[in-house]
PDB file of C-alpha atoms and ligand atoms in Angstrom:
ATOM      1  CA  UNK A   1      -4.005   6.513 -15.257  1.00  0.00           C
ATOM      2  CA  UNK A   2      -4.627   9.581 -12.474  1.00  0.00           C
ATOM      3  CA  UNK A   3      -1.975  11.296 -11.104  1.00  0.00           C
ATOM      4  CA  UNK A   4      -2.158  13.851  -8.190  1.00  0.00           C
ATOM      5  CA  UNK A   5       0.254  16.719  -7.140  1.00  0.00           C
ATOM      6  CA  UNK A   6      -2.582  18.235  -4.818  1.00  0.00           C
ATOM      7  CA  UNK A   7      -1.718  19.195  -1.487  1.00  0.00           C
ATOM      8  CA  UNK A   8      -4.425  19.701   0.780  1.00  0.00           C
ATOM      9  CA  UNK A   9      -7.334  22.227   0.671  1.00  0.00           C
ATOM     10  CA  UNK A  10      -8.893  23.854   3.493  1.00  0.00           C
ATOM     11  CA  UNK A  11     -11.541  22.118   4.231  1.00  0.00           C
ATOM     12  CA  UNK A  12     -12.429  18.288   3.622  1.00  0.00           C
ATOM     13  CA  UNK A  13     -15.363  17.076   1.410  1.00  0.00           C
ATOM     14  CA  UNK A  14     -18.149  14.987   2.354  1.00  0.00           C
ATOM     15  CA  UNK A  15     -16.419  11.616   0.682  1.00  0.00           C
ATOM     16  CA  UNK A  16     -13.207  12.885   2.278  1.00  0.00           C
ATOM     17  CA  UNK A  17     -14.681  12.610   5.454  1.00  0.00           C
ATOM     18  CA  UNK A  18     -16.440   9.525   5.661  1.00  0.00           C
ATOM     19  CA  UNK A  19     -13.593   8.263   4.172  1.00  0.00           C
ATOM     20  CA  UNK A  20     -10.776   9.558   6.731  1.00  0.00           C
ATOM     21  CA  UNK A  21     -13.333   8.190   9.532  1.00  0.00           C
ATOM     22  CA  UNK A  22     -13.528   5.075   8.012  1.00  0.00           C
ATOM     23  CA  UNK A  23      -9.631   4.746   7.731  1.00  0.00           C
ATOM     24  CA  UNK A  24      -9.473   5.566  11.614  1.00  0.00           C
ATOM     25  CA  UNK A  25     -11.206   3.280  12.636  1.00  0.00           C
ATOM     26  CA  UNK A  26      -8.788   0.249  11.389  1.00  0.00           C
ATOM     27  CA  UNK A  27      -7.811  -2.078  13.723  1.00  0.00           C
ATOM     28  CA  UNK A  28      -5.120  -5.289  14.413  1.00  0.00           C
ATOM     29  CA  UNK A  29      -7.216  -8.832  13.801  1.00  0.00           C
ATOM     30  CA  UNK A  30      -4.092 -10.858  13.033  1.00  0.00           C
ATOM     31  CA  UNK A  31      -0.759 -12.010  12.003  1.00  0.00           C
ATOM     32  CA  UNK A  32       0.280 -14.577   8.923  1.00  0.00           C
ATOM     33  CA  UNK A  33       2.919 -16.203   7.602  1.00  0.00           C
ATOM     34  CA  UNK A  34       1.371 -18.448   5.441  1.00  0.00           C
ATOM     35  CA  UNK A  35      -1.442 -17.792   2.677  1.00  0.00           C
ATOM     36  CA  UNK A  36      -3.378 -20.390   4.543  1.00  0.00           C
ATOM     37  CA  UNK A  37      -3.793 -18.625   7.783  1.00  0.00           C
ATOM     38  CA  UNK A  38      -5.577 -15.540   5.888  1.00  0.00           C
ATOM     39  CA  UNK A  39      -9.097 -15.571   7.128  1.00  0.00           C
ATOM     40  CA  UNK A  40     -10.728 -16.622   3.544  1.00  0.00           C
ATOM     41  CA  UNK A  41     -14.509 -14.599   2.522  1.00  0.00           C
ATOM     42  CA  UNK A  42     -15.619 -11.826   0.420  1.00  0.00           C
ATOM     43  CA  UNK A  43     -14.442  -8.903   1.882  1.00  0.00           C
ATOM     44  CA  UNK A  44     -12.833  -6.811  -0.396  1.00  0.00           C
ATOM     45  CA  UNK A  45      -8.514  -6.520   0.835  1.00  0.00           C
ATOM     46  CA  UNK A  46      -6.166  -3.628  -0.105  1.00  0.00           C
ATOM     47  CA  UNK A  47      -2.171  -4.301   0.145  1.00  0.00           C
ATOM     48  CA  UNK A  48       0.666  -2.317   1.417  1.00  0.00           C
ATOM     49  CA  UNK A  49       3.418  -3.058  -0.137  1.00  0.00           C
ATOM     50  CA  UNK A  50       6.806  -1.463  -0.673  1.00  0.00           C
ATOM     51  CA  UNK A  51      10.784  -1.503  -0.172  1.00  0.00           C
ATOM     52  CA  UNK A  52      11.469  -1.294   3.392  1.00  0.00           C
ATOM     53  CA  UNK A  53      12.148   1.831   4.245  1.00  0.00           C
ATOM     54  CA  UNK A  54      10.028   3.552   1.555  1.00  0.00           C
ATOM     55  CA  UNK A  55       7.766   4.332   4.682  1.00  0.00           C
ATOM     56  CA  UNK A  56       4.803   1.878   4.588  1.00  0.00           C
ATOM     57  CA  UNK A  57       4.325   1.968   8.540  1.00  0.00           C
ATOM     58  CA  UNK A  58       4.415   5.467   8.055  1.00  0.00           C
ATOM     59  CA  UNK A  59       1.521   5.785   5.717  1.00  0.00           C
ATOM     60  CA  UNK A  60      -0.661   3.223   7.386  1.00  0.00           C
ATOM     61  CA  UNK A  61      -0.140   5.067  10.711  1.00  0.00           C
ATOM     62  CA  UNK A  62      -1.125   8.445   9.304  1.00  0.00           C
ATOM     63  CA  UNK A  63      -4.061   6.288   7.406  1.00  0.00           C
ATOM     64  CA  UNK A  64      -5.303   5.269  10.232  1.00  0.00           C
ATOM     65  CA  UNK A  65      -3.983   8.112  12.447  1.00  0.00           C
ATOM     66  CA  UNK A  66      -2.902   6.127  14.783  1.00  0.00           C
ATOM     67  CA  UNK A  67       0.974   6.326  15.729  1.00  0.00           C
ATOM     68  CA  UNK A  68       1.773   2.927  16.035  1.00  0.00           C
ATOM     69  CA  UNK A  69      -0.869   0.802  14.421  1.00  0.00           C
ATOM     70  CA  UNK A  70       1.619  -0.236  11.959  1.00  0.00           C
ATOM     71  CA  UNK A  71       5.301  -1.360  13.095  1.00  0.00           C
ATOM     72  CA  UNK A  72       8.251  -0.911  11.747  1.00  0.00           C
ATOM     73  CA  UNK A  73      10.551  -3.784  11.962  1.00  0.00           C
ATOM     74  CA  UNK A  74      13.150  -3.705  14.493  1.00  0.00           C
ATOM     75  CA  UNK A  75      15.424  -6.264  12.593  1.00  0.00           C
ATOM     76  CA  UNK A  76      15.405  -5.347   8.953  1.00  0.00           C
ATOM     77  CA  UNK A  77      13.906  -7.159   7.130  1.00  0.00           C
ATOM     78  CA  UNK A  78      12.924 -10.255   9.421  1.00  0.00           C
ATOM     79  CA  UNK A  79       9.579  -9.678   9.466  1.00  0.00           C
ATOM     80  CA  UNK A  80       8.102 -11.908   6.820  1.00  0.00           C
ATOM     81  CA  UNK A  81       4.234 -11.752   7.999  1.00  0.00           C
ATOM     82  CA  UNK A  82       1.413 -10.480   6.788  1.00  0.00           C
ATOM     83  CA  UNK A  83      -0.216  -8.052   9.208  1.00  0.00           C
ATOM     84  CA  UNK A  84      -3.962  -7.783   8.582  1.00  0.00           C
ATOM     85  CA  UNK A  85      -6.146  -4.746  10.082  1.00  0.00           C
ATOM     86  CA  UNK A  86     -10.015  -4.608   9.927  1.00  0.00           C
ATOM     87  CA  UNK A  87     -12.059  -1.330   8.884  1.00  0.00           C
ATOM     88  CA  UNK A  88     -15.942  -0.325   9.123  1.00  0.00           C
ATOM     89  CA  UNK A  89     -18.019  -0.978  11.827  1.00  0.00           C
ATOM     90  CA  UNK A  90     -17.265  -3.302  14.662  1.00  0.00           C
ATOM     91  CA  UNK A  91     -20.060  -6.059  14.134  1.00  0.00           C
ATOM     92  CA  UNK A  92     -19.590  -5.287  10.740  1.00  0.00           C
ATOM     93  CA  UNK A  93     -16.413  -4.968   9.356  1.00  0.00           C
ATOM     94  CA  UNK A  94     -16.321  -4.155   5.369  1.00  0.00           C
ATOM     95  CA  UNK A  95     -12.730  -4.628   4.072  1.00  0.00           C
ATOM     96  CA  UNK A  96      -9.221  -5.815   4.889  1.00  0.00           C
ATOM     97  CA  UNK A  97      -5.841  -3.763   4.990  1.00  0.00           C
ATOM     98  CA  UNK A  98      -3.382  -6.537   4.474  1.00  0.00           C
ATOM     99  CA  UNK A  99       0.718  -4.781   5.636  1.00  0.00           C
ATOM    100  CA  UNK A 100       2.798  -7.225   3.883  1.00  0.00           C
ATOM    101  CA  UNK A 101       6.496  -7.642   4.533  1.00  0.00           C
ATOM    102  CA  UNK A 102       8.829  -5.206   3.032  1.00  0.00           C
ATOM    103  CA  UNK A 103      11.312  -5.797   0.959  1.00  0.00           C
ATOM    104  CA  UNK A 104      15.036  -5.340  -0.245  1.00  0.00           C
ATOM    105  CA  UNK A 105      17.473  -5.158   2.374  1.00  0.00           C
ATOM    106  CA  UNK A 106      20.819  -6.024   1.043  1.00  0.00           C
ATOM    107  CA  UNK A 107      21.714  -8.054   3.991  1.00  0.00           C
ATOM    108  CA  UNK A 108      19.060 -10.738   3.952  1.00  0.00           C
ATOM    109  CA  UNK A 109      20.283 -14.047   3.347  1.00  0.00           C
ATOM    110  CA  UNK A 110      19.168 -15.454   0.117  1.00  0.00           C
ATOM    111  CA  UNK A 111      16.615 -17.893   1.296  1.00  0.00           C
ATOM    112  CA  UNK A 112      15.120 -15.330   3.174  1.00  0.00           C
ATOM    113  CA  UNK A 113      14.991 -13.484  -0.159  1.00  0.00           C
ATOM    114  CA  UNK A 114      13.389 -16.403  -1.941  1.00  0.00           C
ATOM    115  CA  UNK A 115      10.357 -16.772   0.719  1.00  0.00           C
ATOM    116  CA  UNK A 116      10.026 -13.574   0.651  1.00  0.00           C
ATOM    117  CA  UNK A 117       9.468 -13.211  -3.397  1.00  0.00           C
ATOM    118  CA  UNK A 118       7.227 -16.715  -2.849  1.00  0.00           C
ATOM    119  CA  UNK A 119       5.015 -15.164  -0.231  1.00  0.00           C
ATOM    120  CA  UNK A 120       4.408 -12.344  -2.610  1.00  0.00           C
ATOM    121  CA  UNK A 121       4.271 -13.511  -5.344  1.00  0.00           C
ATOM    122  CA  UNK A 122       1.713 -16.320  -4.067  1.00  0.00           C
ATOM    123  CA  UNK A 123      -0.500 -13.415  -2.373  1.00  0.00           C
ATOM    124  CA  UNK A 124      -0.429 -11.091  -5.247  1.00  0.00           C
ATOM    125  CA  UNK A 125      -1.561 -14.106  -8.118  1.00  0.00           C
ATOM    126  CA  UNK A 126      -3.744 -16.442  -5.392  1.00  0.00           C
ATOM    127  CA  UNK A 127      -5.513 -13.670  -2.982  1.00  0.00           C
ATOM    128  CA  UNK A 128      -9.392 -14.147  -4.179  1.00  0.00           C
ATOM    129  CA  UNK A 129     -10.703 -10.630  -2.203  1.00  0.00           C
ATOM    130  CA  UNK A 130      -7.643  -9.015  -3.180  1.00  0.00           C
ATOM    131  CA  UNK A 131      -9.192  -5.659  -4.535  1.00  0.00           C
ATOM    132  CA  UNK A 132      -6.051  -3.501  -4.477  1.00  0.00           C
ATOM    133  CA  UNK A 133      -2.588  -2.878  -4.273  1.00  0.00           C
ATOM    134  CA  UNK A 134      -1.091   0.164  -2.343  1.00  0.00           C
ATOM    135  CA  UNK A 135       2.522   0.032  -4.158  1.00  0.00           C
ATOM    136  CA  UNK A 136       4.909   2.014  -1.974  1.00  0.00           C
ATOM    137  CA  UNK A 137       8.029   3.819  -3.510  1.00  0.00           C
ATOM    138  CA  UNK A 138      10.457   6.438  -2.374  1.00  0.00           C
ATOM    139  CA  UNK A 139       9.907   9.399  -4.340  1.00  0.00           C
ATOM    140  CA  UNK A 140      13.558  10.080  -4.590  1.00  0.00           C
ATOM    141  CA  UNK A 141      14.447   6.888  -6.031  1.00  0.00           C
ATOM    142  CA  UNK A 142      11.600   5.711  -8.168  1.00  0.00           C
ATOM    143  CA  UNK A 143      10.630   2.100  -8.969  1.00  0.00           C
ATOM    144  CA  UNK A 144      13.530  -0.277  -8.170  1.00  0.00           C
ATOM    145  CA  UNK A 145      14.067  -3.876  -9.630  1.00  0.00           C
ATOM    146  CA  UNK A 146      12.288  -5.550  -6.610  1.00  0.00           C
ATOM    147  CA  UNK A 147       9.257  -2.653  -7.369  1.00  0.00           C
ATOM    148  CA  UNK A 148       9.243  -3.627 -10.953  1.00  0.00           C
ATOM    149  CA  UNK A 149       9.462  -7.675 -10.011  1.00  0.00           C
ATOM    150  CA  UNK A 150       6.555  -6.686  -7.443  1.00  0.00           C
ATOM    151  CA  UNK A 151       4.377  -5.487 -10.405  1.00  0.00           C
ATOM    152  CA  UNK A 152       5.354  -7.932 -12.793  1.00  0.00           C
ATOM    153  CA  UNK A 153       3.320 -10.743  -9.823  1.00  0.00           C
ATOM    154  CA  UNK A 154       0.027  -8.846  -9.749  1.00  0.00           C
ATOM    155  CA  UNK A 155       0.727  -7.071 -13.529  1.00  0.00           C
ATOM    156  CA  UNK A 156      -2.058 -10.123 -15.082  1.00  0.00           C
ATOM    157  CA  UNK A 157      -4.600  -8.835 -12.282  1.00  0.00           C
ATOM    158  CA  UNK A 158      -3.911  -4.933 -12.500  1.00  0.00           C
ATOM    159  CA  UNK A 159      -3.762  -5.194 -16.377  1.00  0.00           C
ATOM    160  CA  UNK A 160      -7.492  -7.095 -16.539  1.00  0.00           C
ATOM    161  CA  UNK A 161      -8.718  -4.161 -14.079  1.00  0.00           C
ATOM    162  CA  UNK A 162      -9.516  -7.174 -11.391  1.00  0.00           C
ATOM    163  CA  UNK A 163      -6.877  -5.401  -9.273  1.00  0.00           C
ATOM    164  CA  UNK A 164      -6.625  -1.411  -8.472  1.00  0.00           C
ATOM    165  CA  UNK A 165      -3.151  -0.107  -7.978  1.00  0.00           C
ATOM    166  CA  UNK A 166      -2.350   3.118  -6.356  1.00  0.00           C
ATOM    167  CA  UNK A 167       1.274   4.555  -6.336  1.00  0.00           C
ATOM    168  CA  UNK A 168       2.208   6.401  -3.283  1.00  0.00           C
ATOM    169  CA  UNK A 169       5.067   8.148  -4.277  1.00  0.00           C
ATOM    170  CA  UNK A 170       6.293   9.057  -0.822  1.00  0.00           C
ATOM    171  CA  UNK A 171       8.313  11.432   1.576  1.00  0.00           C
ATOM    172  CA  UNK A 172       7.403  14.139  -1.551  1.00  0.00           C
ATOM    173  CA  UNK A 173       8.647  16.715   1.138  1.00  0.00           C
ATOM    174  CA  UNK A 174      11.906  16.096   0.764  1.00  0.00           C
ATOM    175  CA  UNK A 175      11.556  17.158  -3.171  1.00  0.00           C
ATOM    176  CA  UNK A 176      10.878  20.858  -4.450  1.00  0.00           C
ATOM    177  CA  UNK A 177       7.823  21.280  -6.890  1.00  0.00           C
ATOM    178  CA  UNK A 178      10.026  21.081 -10.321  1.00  0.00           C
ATOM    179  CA  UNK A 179      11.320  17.686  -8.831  1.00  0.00           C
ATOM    180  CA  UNK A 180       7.909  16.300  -7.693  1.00  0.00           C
ATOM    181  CA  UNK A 181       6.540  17.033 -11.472  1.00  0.00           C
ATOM    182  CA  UNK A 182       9.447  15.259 -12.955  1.00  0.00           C
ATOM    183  CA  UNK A 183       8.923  12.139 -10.124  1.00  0.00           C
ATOM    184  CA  UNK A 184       5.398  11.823 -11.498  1.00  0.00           C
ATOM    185  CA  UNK A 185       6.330  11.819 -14.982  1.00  0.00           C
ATOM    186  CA  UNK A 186       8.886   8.972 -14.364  1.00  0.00           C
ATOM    187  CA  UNK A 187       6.266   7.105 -12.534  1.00  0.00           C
ATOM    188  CA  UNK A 188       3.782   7.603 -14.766  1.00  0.00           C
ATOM    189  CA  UNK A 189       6.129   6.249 -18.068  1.00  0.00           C
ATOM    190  CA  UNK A 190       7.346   3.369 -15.340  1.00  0.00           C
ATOM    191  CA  UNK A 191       3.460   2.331 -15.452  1.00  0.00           C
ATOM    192  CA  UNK A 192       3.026   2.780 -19.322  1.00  0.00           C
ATOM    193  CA  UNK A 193       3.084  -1.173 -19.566  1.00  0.00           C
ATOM    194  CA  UNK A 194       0.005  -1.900 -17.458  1.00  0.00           C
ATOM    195  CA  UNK A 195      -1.722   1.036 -18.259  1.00  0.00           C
ATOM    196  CA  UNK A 196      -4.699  -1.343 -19.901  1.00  0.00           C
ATOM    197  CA  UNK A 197      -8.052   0.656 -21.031  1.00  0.00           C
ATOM    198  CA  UNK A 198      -9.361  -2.001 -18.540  1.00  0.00           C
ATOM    199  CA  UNK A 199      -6.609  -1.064 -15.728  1.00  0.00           C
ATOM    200  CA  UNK A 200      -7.414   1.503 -12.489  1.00  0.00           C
ATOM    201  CA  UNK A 201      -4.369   2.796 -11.787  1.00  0.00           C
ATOM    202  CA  UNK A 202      -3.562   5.761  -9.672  1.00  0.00           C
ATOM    203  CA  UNK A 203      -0.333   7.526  -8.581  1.00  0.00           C
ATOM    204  CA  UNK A 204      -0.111   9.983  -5.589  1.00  0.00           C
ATOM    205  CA  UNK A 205       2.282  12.207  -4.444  1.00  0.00           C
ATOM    206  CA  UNK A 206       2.379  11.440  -0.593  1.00  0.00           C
ATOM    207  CA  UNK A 207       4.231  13.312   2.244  1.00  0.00           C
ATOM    208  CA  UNK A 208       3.175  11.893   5.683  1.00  0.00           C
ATOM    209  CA  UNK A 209       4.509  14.814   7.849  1.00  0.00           C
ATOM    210  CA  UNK A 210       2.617  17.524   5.127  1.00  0.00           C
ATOM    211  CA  UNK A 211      -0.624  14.794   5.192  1.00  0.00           C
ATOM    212  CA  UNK A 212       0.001  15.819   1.241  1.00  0.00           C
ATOM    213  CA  UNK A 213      -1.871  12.697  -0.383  1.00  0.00           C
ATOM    214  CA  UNK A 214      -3.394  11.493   2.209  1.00  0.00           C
ATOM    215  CA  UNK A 215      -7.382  12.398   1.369  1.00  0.00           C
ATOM    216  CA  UNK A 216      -6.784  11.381  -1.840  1.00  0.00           C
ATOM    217  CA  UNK A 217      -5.518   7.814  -0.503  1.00  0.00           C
ATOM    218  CA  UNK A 218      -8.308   7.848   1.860  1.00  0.00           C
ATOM    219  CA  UNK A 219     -11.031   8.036  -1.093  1.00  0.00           C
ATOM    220  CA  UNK A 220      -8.584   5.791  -2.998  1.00  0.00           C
ATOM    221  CA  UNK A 221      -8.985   2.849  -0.315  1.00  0.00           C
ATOM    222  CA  UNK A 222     -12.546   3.509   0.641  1.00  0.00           C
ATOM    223  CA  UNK A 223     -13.706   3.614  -3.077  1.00  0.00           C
ATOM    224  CA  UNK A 224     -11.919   0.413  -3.344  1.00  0.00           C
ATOM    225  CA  UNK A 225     -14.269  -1.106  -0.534  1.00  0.00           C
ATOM    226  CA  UNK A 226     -17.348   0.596  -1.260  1.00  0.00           C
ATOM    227  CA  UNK A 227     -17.062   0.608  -5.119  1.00  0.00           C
ATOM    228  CA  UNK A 228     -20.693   1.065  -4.976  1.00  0.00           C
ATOM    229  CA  UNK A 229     -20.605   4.568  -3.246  1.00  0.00           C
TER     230      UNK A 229
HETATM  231  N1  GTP B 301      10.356  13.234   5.440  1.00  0.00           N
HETATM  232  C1  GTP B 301       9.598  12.133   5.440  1.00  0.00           C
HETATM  233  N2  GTP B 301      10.045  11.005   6.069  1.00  0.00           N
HETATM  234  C2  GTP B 301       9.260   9.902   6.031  1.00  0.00           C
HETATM  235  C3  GTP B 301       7.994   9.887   5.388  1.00  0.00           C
HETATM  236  N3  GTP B 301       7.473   8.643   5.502  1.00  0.00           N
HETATM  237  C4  GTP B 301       8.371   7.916   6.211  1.00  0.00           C
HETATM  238  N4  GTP B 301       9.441   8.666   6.542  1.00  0.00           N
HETATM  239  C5  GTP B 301      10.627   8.226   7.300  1.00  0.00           C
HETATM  240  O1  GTP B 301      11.262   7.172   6.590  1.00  0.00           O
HETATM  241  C6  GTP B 301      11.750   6.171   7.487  1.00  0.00           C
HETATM  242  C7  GTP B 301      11.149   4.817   7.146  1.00  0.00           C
HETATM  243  O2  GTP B 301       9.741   4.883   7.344  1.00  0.00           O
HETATM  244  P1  GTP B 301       8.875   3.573   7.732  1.00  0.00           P
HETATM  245  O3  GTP B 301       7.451   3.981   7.700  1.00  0.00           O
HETATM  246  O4  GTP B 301       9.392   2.934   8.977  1.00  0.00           O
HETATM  247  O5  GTP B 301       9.241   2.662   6.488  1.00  0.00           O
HETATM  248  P2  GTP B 301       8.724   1.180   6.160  1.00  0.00           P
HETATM  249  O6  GTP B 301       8.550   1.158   4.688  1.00  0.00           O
HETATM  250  O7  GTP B 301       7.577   0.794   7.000  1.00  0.00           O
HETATM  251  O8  GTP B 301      10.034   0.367   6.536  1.00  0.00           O
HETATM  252  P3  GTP B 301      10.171  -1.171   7.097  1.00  0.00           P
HETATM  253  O9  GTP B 301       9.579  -1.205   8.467  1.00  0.00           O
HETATM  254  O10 GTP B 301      11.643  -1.341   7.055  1.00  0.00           O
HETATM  255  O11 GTP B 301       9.449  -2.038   6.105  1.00  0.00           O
HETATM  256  C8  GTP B 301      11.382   6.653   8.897  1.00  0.00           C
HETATM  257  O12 GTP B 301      12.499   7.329   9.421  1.00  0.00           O
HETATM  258  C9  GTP B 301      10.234   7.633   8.644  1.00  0.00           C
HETATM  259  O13 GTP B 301      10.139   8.647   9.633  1.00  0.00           O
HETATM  260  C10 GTP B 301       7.555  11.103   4.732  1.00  0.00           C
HETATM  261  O14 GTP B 301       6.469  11.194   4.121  1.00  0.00           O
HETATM  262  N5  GTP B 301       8.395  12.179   4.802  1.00  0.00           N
END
């Protein structure tokens, strides 16, 4: 498993570049609430996922640096859909970013709950171009039981190395340096049990308002679309 602390460096590399481009140019191609009305095909798909409020919008938006490509939910945790957003070139788009619903507000009603954790659970085992999971989790609070029960649907895939997984461990601003190390070392021993020789796993310190992570999620994504580059 990697783990970064970096925050950025003056100027960006070559990969870094092509890599933030291709990021910006992501764009809306549609709304799902069922598996079934997922265009099907080859091209390679990369999750968002995460406890609402652990700031998925957020991290998309900077992504893509656009402010409102992503929306946050204006009735918690309502939104069951699956937003899907295109990247690389227009008559030629190369991967998917699937925004899937977020999760774990305490006031949902309990059959909400239960499509929820079916919708997930059925994207995370069934999605055939699924190349990668963006797991999104507040750096102050580390992985939750709905995190862990997140991992435990795509754990067979992540554990084979059929499915990447990055860990955004986000708003990092709001920690000092000694308590970013020790929220990568939790993270890190959270992960011990897919940590596979086969598995590609990843975990980032992320701050959207420092852009601390971001590059390093850019190459993340775009390595995971282009594993040929
Ligand atoms: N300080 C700080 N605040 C952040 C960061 N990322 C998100 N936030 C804030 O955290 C709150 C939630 O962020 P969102 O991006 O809306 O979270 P979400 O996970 O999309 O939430 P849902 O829409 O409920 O699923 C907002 O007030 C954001 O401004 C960050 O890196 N640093």
């Amino acid at each position: 498993m990697t783990a970064s602390n970096r925050l950025p460096t003056g100027t960006p590399s070559d990969t870094t570049r092509t890599a933030l481009a291709w990021a910006h140019g992501a764009r809306f191609l549609t709304t799902a609430s069922q598996l079934d009305q997922l265009p099907q095909g080859d091209l390679p798909e990369f999750a968002f996922v995460g406890r609402s409020n652990a700031g998925k919008s957020t991290a998309i938006n900077a992504l893509a640096q656009r402010r409102q490509l992503a929306f946050a939910s204006k009735t918690p945790g309502r939104t069951q859909h699956i937003n899907l957003f295109e990247l690389g070139p227009k008559d030629a788009p190369d991967a998917y970013l699937a925004d899937l619903p977020g999760y774990g507000y305490a006031t949902v009603e309990r059959t909400a709950k239960l499509r929820w954790q079916q919708v997930m659970a059925d994207y995370l085992a069934i999605r055939r171009n699924l190349a990668g999971v963006v797991l999104l989790v507040d750096s102050r609070l580390g992985f939750t039981p709905l995190d862990r029960q997140l991992l435990d649907f795509v754990a067979p895939r992540v554990t084979t190395g059929e499915v990447k997984l990055l860990v955004l461990l986000t708003k990092a601003d709001k920690l000092n340096k000694k308590e970013q190390a020790a929220a990568l070392g939790v993270g890190q021993d959270g992960l011990a049990d897919l940590a596979t020789e086969a598995a590609d796993i990843g975990m980032l310190l992320f701050s959207a308002p420092k852009h601390q992570g971001l590059n390093d999620l850019a190459e993340t994504v775009y390595g995971w679309a282009h594993p040929e580059a």
